[in-house]
Short mmCIF file of C-alpha atoms in Angstrom, two decimals:
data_model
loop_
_atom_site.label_atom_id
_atom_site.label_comp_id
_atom_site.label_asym_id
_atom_site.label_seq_id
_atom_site.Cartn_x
_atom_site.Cartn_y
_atom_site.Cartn_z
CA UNK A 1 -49.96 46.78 -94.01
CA UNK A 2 -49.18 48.09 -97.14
CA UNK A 3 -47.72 45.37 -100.08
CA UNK A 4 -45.94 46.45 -103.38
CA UNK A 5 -47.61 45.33 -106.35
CA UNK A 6 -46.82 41.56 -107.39
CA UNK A 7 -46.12 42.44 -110.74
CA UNK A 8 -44.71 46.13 -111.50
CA UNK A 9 -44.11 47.51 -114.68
CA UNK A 10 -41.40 49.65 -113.95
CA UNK A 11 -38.51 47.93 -116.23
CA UNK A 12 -38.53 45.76 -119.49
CA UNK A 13 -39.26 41.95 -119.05
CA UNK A 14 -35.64 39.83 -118.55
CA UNK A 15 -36.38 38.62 -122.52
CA UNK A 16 -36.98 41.93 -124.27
CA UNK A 17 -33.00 42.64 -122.71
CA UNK A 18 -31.58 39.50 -123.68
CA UNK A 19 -33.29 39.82 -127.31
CA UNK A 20 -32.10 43.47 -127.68
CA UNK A 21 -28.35 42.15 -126.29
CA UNK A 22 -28.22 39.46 -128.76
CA UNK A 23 -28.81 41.96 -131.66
CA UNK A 24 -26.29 44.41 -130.97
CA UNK A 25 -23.60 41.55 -130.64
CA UNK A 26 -25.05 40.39 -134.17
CA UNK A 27 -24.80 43.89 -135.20
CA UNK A 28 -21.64 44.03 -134.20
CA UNK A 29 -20.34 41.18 -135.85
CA UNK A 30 -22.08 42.04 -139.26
CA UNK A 31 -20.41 45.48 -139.26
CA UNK A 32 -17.19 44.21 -138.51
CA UNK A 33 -17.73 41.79 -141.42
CA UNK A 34 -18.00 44.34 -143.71
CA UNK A 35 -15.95 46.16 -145.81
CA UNK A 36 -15.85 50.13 -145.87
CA UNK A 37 -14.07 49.96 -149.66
CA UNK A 38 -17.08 51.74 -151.76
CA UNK A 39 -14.94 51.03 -155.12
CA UNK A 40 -13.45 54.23 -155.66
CA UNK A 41 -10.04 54.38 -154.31
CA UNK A 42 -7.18 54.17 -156.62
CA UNK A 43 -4.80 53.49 -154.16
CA UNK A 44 -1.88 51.48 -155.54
CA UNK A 45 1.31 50.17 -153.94
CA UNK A 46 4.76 48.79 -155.07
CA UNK A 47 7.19 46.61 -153.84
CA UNK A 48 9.68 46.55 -156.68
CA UNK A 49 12.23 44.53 -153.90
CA UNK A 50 9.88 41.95 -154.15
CA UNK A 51 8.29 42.59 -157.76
CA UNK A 52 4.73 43.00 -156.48
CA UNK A 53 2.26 45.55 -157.48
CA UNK A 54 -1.39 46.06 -156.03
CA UNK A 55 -3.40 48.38 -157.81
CA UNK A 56 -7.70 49.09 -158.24
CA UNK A 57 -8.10 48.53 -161.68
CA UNK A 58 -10.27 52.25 -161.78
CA UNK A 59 -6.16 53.58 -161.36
CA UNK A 60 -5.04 51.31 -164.41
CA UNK A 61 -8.21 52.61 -166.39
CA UNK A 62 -9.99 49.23 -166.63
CA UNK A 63 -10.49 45.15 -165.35
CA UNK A 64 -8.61 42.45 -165.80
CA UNK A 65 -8.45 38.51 -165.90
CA UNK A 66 -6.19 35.53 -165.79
CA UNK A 67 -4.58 32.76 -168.20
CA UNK A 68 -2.61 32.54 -171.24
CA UNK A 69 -2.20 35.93 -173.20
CA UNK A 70 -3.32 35.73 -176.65
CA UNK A 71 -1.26 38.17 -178.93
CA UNK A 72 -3.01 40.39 -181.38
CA UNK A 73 -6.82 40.02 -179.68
CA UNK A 74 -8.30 43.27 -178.84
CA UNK A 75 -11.86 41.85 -177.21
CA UNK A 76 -12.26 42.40 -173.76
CA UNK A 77 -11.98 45.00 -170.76
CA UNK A 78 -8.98 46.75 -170.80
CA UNK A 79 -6.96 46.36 -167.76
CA UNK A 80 -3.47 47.23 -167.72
CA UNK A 81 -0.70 47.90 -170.06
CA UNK A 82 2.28 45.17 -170.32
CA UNK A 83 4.83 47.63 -168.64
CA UNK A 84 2.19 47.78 -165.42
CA UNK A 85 3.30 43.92 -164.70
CA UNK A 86 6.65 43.55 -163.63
CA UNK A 87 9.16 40.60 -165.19
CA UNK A 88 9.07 37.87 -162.66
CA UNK A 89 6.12 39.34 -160.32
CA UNK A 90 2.59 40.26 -161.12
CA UNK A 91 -0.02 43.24 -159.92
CA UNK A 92 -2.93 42.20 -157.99
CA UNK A 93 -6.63 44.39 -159.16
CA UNK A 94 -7.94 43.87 -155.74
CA UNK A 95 -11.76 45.17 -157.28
CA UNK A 96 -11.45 42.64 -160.10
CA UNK A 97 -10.35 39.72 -157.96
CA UNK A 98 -7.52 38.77 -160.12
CA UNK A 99 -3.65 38.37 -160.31
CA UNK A 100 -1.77 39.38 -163.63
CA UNK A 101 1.59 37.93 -163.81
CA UNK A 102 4.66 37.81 -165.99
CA UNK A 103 6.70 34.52 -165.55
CA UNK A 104 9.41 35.43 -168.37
CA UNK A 105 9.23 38.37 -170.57
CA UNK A 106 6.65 38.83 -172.85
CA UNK A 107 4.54 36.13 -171.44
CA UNK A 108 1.29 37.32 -169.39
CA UNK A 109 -0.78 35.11 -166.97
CA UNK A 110 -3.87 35.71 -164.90
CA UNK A 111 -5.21 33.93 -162.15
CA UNK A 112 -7.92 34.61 -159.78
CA UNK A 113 -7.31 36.36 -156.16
CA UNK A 114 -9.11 33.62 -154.14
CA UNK A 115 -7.13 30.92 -152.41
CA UNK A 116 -8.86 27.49 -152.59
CA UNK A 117 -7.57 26.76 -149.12
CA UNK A 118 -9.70 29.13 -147.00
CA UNK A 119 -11.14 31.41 -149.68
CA UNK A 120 -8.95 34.44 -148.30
CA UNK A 121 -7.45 37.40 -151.24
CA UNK A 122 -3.71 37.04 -152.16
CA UNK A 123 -1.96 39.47 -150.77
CA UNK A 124 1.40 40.00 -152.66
CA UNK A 125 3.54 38.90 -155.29
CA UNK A 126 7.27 38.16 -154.25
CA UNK A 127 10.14 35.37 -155.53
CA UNK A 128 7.89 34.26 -158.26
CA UNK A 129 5.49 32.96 -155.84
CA UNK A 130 1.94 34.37 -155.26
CA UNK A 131 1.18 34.44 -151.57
CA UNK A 132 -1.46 34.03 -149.40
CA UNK A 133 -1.91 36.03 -146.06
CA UNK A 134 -4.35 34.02 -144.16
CA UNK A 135 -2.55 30.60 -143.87
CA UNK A 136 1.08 31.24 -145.86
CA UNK A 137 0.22 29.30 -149.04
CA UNK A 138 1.99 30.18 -152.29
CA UNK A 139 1.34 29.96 -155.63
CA UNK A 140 3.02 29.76 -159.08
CA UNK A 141 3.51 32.64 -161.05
CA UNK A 142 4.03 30.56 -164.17
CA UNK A 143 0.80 28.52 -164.12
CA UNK A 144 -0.67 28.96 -160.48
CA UNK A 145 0.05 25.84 -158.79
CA UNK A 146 0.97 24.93 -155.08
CA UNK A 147 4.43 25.80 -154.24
CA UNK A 148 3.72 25.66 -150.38
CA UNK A 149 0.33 24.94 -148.51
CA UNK A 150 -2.05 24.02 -146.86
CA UNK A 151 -4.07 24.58 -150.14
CA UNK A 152 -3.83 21.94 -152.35
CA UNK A 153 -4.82 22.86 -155.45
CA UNK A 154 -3.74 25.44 -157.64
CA UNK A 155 -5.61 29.25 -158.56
CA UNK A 156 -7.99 29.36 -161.07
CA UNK A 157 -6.62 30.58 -163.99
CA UNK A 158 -8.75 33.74 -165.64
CA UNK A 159 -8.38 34.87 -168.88
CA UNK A 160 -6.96 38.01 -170.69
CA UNK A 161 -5.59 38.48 -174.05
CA UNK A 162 -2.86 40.83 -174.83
CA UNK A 163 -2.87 43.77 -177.72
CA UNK A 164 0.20 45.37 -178.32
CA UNK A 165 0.77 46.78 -175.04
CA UNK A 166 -2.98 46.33 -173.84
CA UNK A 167 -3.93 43.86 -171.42
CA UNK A 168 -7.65 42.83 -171.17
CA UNK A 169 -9.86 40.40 -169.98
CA UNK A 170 -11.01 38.03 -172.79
#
């Protein structure tokens, strides 16, 4: 009587296949983690109904910050010029992480992109309120505070000083 070996070596041990399972799936997740913007596009959309813009700041030819515009000061990176930010609204520079926005005429403010509630990017700027996607919280043009939550506390304010019709981060 003939007997197959006790141990063959035809096929890889249970563990190498459970190893080799769990690092695709991590694989997996990593990749769909990631983000396949390489910092070139210069896409930008508009939604004058709602007085939002969204723009890189490589299409405005520069960066740009948030807080308090400071007439007359020239330091900085430039960003965008005053007629890129609509009256009432504001344009988000996705690749700068920061929201530029113009409460009343002639008076620029600049916050950062990242909601304290959950960390997600503001998505849009519409009825004077900044917005969040991920959980629906809004935001202040005028000074960046809660309007609705669940965040509770306010954007960060950046800052950017304005030069004539030059907007830069201070």
């Amino acid at each position: 009587m003939t007997s197959a070996p006790l141990n063959p070596s035809a096929g890889p041990a249970r563990r190498t296949v459970v190893a080799a399972a769990g690092a695709a799936g991590l694989a997996a997740a990593l990749t769909a983690c990631g983000s396949s913007d390489d910092g070139s596009s210069s896409t930008t959309t508009t939604n004058n109904g709602a007085g939002s813009t969204t723009q890189d700041s490589n299409a405005a030819g520069g960066a740009t910050d948030t807080s308090t515009a400071a007439a007359g000061s020239a330091g900085g990176t430039a960003l965008a010029k005053t007629s890129d930010i609509p009256e009432g609204g504001g344009t988000i520079y996705k690749d700068k992480a920061v929201v530029v926005t113009q409460p009343t005429s002639g008076t620029y403010k600049a916050f950062s992109t990242k909601c304290p509630h959950a960390g997600c990017a503001v998505s849009s700027v519409a009825n004077g309120e900044i917005v969040c996607p991920c959980h629906g919280s809004k935001f202040a043009i005028a000074d960046g505070s809660v309007k609705q939550g669940p965040a509770t506390t306010g954007l960060t304010a950046a800052n950017i000083s304005v030069s004539g019709d030059q907007i830069s981060l201070a």
